[in-house]
Tab-separated table of C-alpha atoms in Angstrom:
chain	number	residue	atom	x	y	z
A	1134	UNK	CA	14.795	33.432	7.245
A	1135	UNK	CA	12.242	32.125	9.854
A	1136	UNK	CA	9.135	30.178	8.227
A	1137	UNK	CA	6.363	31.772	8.023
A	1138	UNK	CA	3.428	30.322	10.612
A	1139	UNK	CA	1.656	28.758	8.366
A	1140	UNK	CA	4.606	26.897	7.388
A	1141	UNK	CA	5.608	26.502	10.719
A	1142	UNK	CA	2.465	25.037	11.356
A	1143	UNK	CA	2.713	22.462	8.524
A	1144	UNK	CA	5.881	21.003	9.671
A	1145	UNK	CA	4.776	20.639	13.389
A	1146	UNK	CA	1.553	18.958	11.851
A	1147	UNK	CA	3.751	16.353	9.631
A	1148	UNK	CA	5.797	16.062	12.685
A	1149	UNK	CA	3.501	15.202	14.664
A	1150	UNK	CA	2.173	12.682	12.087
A	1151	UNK	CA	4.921	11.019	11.625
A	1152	UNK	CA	5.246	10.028	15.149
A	1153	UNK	CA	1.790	8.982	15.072
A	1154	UNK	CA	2.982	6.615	12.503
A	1155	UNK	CA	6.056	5.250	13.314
A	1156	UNK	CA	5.085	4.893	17.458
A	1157	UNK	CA	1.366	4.029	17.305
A	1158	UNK	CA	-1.250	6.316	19.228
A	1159	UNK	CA	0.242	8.482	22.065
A	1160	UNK	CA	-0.941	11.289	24.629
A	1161	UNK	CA	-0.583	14.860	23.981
A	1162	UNK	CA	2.260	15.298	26.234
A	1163	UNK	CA	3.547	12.297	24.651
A	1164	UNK	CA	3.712	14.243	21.488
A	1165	UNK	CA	4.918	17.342	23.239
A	1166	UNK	CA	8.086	15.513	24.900
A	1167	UNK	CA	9.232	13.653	21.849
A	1168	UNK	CA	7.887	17.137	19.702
A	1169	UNK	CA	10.042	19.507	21.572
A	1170	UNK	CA	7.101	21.638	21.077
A	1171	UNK	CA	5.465	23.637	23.662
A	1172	UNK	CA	2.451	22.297	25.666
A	1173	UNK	CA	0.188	25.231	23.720
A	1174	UNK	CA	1.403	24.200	20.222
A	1175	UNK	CA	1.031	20.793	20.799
A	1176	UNK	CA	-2.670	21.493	22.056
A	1177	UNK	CA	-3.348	23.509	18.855
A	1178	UNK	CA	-2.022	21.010	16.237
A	1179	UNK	CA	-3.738	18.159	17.929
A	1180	UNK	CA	-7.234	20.171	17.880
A	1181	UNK	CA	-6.365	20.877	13.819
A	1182	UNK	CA	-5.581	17.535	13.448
A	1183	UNK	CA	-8.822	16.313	14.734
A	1184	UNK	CA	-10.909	18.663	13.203
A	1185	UNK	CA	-9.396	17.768	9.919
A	1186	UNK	CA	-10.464	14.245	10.874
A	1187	UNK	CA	-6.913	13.119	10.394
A	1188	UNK	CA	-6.386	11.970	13.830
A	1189	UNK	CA	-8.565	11.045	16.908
A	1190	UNK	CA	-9.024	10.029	20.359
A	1191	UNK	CA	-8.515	6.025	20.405
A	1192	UNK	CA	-8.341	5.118	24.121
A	1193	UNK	CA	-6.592	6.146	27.304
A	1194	UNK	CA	-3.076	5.566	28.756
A	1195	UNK	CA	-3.019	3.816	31.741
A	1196	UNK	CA	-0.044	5.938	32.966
A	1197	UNK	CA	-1.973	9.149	33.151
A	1198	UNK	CA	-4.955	9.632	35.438
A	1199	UNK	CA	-8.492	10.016	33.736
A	1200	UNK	CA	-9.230	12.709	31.840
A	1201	UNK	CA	-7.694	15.105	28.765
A	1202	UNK	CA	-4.281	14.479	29.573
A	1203	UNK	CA	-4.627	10.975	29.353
A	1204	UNK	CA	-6.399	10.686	25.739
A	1205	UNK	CA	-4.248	8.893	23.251
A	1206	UNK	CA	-4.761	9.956	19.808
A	1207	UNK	CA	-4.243	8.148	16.643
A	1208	UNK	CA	-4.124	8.563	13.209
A	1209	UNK	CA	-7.509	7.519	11.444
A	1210	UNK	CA	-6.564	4.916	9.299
A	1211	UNK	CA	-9.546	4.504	7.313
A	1212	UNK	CA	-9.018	7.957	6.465
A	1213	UNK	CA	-7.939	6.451	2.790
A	1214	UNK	CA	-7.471	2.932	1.756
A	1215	UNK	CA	-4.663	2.086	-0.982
A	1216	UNK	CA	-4.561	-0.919	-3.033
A	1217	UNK	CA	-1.310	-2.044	-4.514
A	1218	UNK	CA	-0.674	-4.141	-7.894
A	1219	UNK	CA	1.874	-6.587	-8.468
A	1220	UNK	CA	1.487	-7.198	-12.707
A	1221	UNK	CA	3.152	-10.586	-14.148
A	1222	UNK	CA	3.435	-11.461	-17.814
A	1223	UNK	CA	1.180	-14.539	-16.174
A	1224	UNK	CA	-1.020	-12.860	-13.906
A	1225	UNK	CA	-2.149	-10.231	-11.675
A	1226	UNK	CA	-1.888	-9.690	-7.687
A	1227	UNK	CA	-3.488	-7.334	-5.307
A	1228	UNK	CA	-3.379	-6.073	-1.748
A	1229	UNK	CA	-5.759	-3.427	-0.461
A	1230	UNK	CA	-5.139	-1.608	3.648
A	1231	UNK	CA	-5.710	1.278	5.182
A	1232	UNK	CA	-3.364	4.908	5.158
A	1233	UNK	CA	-1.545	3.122	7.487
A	1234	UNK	CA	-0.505	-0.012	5.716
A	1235	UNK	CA	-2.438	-2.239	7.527
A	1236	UNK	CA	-3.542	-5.286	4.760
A	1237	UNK	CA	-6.890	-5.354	4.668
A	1238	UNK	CA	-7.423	-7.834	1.645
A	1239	UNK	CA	-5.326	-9.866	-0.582
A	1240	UNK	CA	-6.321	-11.761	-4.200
A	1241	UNK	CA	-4.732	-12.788	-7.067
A	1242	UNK	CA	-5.718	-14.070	-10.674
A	1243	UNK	CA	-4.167	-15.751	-13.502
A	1244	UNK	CA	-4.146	-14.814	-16.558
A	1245	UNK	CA	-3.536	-16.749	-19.507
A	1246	UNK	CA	-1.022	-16.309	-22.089
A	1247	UNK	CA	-3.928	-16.422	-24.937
A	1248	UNK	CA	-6.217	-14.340	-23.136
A	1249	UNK	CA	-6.947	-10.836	-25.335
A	1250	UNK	CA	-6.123	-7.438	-24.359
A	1251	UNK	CA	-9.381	-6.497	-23.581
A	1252	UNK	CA	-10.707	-9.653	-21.298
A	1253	UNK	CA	-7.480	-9.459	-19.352
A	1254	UNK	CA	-7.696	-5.968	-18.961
A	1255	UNK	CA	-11.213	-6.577	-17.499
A	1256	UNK	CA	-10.106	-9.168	-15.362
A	1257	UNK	CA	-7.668	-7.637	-13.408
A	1258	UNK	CA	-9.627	-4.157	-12.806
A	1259	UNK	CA	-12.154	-6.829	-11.898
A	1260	UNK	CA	-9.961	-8.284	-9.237
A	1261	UNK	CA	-9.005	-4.674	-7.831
A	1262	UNK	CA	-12.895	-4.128	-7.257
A	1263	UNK	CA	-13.430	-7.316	-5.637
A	1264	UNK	CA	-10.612	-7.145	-3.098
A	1265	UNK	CA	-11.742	-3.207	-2.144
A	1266	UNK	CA	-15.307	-4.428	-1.869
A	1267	UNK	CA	-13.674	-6.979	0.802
A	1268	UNK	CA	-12.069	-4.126	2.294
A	1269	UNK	CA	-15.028	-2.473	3.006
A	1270	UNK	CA	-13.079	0.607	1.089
A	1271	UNK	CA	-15.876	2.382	-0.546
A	1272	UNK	CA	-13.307	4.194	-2.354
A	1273	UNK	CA	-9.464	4.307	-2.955
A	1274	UNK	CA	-7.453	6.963	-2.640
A	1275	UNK	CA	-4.247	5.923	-5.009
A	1276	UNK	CA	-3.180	2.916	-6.278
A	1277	UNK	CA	0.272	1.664	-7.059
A	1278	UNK	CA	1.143	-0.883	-9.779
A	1279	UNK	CA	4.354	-2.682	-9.805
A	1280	UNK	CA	4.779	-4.015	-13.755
A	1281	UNK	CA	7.568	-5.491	-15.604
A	1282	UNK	CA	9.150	-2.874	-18.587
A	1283	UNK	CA	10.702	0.349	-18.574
A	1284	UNK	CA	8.933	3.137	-17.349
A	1285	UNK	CA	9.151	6.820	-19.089
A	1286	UNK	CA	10.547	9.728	-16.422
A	1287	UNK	CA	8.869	12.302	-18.040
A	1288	UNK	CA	5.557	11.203	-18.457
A	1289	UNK	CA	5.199	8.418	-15.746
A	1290	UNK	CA	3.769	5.731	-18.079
A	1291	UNK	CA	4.596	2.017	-19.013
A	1292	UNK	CA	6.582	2.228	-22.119
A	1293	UNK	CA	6.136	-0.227	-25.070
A	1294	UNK	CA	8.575	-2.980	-24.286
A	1295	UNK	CA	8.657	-5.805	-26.685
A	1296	UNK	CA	8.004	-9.174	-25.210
A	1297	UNK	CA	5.155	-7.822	-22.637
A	1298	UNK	CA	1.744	-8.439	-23.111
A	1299	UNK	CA	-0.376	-5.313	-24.904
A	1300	UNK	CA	-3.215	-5.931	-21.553
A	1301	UNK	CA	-0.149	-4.076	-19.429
A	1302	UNK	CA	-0.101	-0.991	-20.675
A	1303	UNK	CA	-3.726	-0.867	-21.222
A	1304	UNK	CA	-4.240	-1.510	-17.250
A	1305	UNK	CA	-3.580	1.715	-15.925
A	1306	UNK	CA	-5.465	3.678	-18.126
A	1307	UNK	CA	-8.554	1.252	-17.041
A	1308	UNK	CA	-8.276	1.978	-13.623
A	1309	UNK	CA	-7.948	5.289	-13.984
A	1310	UNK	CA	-11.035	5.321	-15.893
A	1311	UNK	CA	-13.138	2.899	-13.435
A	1312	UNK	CA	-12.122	3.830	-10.120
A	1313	UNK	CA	-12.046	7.191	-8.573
A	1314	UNK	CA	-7.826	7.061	-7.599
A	1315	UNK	CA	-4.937	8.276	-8.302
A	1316	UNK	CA	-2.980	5.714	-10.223
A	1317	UNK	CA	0.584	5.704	-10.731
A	1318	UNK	CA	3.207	3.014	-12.150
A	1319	UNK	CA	6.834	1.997	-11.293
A	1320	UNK	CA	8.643	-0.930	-12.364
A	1321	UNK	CA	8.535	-4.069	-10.599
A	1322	UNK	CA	12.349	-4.480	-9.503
A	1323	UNK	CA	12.728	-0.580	-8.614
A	1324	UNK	CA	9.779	-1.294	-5.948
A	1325	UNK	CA	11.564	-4.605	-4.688
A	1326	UNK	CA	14.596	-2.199	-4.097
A	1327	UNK	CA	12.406	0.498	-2.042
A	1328	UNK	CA	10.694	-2.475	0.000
A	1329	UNK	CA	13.992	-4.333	0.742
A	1330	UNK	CA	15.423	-0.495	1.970
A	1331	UNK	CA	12.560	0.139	4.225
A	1332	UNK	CA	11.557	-2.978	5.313
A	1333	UNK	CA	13.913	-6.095	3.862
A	1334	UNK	CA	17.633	-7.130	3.547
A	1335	UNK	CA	18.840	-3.333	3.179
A	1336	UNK	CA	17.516	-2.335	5.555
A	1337	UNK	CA	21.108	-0.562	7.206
A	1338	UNK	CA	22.169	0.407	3.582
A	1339	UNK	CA	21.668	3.839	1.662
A	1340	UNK	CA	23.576	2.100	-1.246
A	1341	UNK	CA	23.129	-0.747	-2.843
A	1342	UNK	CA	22.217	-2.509	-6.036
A	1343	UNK	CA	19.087	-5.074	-6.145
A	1344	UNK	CA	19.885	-8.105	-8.430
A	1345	UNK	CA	16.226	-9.520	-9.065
A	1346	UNK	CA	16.261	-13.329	-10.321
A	1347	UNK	CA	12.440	-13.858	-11.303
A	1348	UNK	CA	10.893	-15.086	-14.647
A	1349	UNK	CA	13.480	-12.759	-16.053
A	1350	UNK	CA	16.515	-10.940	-14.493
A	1351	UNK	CA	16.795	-6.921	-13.635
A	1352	UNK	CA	18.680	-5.156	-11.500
A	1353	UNK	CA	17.679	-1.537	-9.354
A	1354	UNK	CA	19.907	0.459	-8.308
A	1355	UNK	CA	19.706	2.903	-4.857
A	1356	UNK	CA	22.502	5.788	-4.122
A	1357	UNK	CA	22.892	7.719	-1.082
A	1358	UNK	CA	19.708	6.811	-0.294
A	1359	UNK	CA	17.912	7.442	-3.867
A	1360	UNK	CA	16.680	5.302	-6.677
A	1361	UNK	CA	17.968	6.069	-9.815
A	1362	UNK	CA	16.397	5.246	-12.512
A	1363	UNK	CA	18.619	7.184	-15.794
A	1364	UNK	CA	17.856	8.996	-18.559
A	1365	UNK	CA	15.636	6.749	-20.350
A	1366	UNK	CA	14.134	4.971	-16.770
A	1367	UNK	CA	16.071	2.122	-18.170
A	1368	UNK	CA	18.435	1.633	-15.416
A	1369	UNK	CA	19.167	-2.091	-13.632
A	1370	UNK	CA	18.229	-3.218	-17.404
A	1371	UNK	CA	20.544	-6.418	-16.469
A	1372	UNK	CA	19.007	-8.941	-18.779
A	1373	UNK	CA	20.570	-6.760	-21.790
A	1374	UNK	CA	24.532	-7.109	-20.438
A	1375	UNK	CA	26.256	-9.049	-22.873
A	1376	UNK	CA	28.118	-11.871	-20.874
A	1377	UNK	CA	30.460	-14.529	-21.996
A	1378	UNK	CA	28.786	-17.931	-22.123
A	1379	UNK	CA	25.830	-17.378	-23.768
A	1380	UNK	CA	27.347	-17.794	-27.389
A	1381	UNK	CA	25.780	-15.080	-28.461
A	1382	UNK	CA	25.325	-11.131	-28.148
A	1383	UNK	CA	21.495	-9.583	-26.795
A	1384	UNK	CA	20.166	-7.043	-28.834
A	1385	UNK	CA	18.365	-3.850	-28.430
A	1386	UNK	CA	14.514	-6.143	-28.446
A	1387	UNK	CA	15.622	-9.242	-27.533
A	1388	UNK	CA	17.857	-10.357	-24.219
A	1389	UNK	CA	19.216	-13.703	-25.688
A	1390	UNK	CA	22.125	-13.492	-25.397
A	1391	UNK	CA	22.324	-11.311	-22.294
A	1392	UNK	CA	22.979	-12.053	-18.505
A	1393	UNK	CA	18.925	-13.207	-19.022
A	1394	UNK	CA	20.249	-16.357	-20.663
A	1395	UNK	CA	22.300	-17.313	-17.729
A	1396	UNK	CA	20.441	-16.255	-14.851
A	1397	UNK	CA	16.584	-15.917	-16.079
A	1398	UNK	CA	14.476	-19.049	-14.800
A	1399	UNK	CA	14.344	-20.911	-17.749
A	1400	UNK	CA	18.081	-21.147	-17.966
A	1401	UNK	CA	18.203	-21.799	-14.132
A	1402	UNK	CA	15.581	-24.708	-14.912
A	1403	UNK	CA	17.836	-26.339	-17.523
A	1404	UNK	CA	20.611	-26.259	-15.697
A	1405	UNK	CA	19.559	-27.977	-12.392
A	1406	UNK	CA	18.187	-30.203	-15.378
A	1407	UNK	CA	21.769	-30.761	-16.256
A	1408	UNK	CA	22.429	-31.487	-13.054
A	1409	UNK	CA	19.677	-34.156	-12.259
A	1410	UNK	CA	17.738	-32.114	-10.220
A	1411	UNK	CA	14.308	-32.542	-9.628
A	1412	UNK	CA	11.847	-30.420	-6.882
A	1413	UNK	CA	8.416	-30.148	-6.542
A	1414	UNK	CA	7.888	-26.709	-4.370
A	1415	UNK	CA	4.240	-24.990	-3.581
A	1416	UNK	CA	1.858	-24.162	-6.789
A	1417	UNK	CA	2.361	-20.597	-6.447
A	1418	UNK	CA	6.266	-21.386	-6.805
A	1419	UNK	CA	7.907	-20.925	-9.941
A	1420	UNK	CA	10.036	-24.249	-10.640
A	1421	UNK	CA	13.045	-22.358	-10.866
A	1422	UNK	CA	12.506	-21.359	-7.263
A	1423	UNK	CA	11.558	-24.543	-6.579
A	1424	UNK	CA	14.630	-26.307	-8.286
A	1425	UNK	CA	16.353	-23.420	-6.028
A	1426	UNK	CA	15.331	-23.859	-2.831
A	1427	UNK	CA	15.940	-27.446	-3.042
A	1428	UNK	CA	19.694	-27.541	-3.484
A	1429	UNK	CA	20.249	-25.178	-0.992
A	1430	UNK	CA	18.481	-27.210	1.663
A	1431	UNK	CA	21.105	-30.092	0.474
A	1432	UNK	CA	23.755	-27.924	0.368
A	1433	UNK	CA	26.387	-30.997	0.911
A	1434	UNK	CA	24.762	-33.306	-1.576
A	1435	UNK	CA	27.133	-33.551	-4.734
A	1436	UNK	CA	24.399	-32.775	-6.947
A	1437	UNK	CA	23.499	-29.717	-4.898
A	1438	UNK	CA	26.927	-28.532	-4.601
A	1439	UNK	CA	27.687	-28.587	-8.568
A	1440	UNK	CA	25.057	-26.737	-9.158
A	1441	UNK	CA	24.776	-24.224	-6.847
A	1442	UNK	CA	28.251	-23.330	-7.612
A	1443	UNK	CA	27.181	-23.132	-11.376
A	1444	UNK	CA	24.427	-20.878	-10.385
A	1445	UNK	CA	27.087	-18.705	-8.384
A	1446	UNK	CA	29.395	-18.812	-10.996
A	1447	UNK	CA	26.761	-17.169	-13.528
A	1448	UNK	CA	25.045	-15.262	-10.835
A	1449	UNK	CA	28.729	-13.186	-10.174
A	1450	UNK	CA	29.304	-12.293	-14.132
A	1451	UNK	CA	26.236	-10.222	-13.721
A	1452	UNK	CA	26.872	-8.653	-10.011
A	1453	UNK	CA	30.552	-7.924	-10.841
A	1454	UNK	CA	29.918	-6.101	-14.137
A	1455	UNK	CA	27.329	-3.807	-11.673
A	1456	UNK	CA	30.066	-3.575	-8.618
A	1457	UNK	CA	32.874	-2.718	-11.013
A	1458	UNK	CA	30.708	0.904	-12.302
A	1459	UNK	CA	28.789	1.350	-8.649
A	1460	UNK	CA	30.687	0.401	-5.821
A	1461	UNK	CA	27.754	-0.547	-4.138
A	1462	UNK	CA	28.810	-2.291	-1.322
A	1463	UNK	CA	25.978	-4.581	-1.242
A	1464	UNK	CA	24.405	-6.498	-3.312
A	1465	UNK	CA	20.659	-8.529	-2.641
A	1466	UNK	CA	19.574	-11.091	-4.074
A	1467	UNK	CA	16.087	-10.764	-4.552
A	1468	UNK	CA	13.224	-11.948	-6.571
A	1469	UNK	CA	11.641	-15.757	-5.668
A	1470	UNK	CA	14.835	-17.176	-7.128
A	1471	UNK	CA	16.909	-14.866	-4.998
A	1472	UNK	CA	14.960	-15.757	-1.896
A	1473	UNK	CA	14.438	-19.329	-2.494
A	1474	UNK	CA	18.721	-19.203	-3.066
A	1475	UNK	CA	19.055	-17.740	0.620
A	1476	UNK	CA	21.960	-17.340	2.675
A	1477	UNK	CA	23.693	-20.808	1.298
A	1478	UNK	CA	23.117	-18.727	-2.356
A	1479	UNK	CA	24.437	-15.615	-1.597
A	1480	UNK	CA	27.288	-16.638	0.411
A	1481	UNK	CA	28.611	-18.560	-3.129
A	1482	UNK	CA	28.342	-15.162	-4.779
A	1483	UNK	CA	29.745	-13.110	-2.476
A	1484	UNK	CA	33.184	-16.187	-2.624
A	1485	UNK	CA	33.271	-15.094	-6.416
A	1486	UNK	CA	32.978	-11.137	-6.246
A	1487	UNK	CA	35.713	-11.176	-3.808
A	1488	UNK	CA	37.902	-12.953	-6.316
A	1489	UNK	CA	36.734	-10.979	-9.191
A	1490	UNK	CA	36.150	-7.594	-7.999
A	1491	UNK	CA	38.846	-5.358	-5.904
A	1492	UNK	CA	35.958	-3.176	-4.543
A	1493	UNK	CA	34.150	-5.254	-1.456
A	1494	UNK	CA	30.526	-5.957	-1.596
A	1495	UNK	CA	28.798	-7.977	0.549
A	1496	UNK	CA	26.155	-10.242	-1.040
A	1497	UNK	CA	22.432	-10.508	1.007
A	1498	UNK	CA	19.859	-12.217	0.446
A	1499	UNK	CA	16.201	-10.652	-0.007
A	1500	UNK	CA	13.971	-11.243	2.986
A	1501	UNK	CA	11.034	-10.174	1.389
A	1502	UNK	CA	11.328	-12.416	-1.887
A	1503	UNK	CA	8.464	-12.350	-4.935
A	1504	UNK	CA	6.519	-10.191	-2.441
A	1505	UNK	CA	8.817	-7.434	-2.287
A	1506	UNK	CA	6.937	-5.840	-5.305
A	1507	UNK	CA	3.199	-5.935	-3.419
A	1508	UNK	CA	5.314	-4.485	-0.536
A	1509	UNK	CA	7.028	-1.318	-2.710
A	1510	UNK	CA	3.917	-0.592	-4.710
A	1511	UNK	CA	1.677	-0.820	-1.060
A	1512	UNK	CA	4.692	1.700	0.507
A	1513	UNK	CA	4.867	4.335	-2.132
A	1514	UNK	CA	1.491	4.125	-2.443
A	1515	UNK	CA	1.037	4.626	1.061
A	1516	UNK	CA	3.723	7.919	1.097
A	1517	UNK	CA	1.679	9.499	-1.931
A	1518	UNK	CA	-1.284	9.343	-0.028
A	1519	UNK	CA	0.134	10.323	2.901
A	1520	UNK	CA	1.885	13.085	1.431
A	1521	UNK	CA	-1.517	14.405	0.003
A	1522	UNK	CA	-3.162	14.323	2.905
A	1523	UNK	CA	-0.919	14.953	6.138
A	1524	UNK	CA	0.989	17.377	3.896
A	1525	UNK	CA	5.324	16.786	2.533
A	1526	UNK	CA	7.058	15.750	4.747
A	1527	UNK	CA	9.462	18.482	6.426
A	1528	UNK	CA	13.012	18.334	4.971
């Protein structure tokens, strides 16, 4: 059945969008030659576009003489501005831009581990209003939040998860109180996963499973293309996988016991501990990164060596358990420790699955690292606003 023209004018609209986005302002017979639409239809979607005040006239291509034909048009980014969070069990992290991703502001705050629900909760809507008055965004359109925890598929929300601060889960429903947004949640290694696919190490993949080594360990997992997140949003819930090694079993509110206590930075602290390792990195760096990125610029030094093959040999118990049900195919090592592990890191790994694991997967190493959350929340925030406002995208 042919669509109807209203539909027909929706997708050449979203069309037309898109290439707006992805190839930066062009001319109207730009549009119409990489459109495939005629010269008329291109003329009427770029006068609806315009008068909707989602795109406008941004300069002139020197190709084309003066004059209508050679108007370049553009999509108006400050159309909406976005503001994504990045929410640690130790702080809070913010990025503001415009509908087209462009960062307009950045800030970050810590928050201590004795700080109440209620002043931590203030502090980090606090934050979000300083870094959109910085923005000059009068308003935001949505905000995404990138937390630690399981998230609930049928209602969108933060679940209860023992271990994370109360302030959390009380965050969202602040914002959504003080700022005029849409708000929405996801967890923090699912977004990691989404930014690595669109813009990091997977980027060539349409499955693959995200092993994040941060504070604490999680995994995400994308097929054919698609996160999945199971029944209970709990999927990639690593830190639970009872492992040998550990000398004793997780359970169901506590990962001690899990692939967590071989592969969570505290564990990854002690050992390089173990193996007289000592780094001091950046402040913002988390020692295990630190103790990380260290050995694998001394790859050759004995010291270095032991434990990074330690670290691998931990690192694989975890990644083959995942390979063995998935088949992935890939597997990136993200999160700071991830990153900070590199290509010297992941090559160790990938040694150990192909001993251990008949199915090939090649191991990668994130190239986005602990800001591969602000990235994710900043993209799908981005796509629902996009979404709302150009319209779905055709399918």
């Amino acid at each position: 059945m042919p669509a109807s023209p209203s539909t027909a004018r929706a997708i050449n609209d979203r069309l037309a969008l898109r290439l707006l986005q992805q190839e930066g302002p062009l001319t109207a017979g730009q549009l119409k030659q990489l459109t495939g639409l005629s010269r008329p239809t291109v003329a009427d979607l770029v006068e609806r576009l315009t008068a909707a005040g989602l795109i406008a006239v941004v300069g002139e291509s020197g190709e084309q003489r003066r004059g209508p034909n050679a108007r370049l048009y553009g999509i108006v980014a400050d159309r909406a501005h976005l503001a994504a969070l990045d929410v640690r069990t130790e702080g809070v992290s913010v990025v503001v831009s415009d509908l087209l991703g462009a960062e307009l502001a950045r800030a970050s705050v810590p928050i201590a581990d004795d700080t109440g629900t209620g002043p931590a909760v203030e502090q980090a809507v606090a934050l979000v209003e300083r870094a959109a008055k910085e923005a000059g965004a009068e308003r935001l359109h949505t905000v995404g939040i990138g937390a630690p925890g399981l998230i609930d598929p049928a209602t969108g929300e933060l679940r209860d998860s023992s271990g994370l601060p109360e302030w959390h889960r009380r965050l969202v429903a602040a914002l959504q109180e003080r700022l005029p947004a849409r708000v929405t949640v996801e967890n923090e290694t699912n977004l990691a996963a989404l930014a690595e696919q669109r813009e990091g190490a997977a980027r060539d993949r349409d499955t693959f499973v995200l092993l994040w080594l941060g504070h604490g360990t999680g995994a995400a997992v994308v097929l054919d293309g698609r996160l999945r997140r199971g029944a209970s949003g709990g999927t990639g819930e690593i830190g639970f996988l009872p492992v040998p090694g550990t000398g004793a079993l997780p359970s169901a509110t506590d990962c001690e016991g899990g692939f967590h206590s071989l592969a969570g930075s505290a564990a990854i602290a002690r050992l390089a501990r173990e193996h007289g390792l000592v780094a001091a990195g950046p402040a913002h760096e988390p020692q295990a990164a630190a103790l990380v990125r260290a050995a694998a610029a001394t790859p050759s030094s004995p010291r270095s060596a032991r434990f990074l093959d330690v670290l691998a040999d931990r690192l694989a118990i975890g990644a083959a358990a995942v390979v063995a049900v998935l088949d992935p195919g890939c597997v990136v090592l993200a999160g700071e420790v991830g990153q900070a592990g590199g290509d010297v890191l992941a090559a160790r790994v990938e040694e150990r699955l192909v001993r251990m694991s008949p199915l090939p997967a090649e191991v990668r190493a994130s190239t986005l690292g602990g800001d591969a959350v602000l990235r994710g929340a900043l993209l799908t925030a981005r796509d629902g606003a996009q979404d709302e406002l150009f319209g779905p995208s055709p399918r």
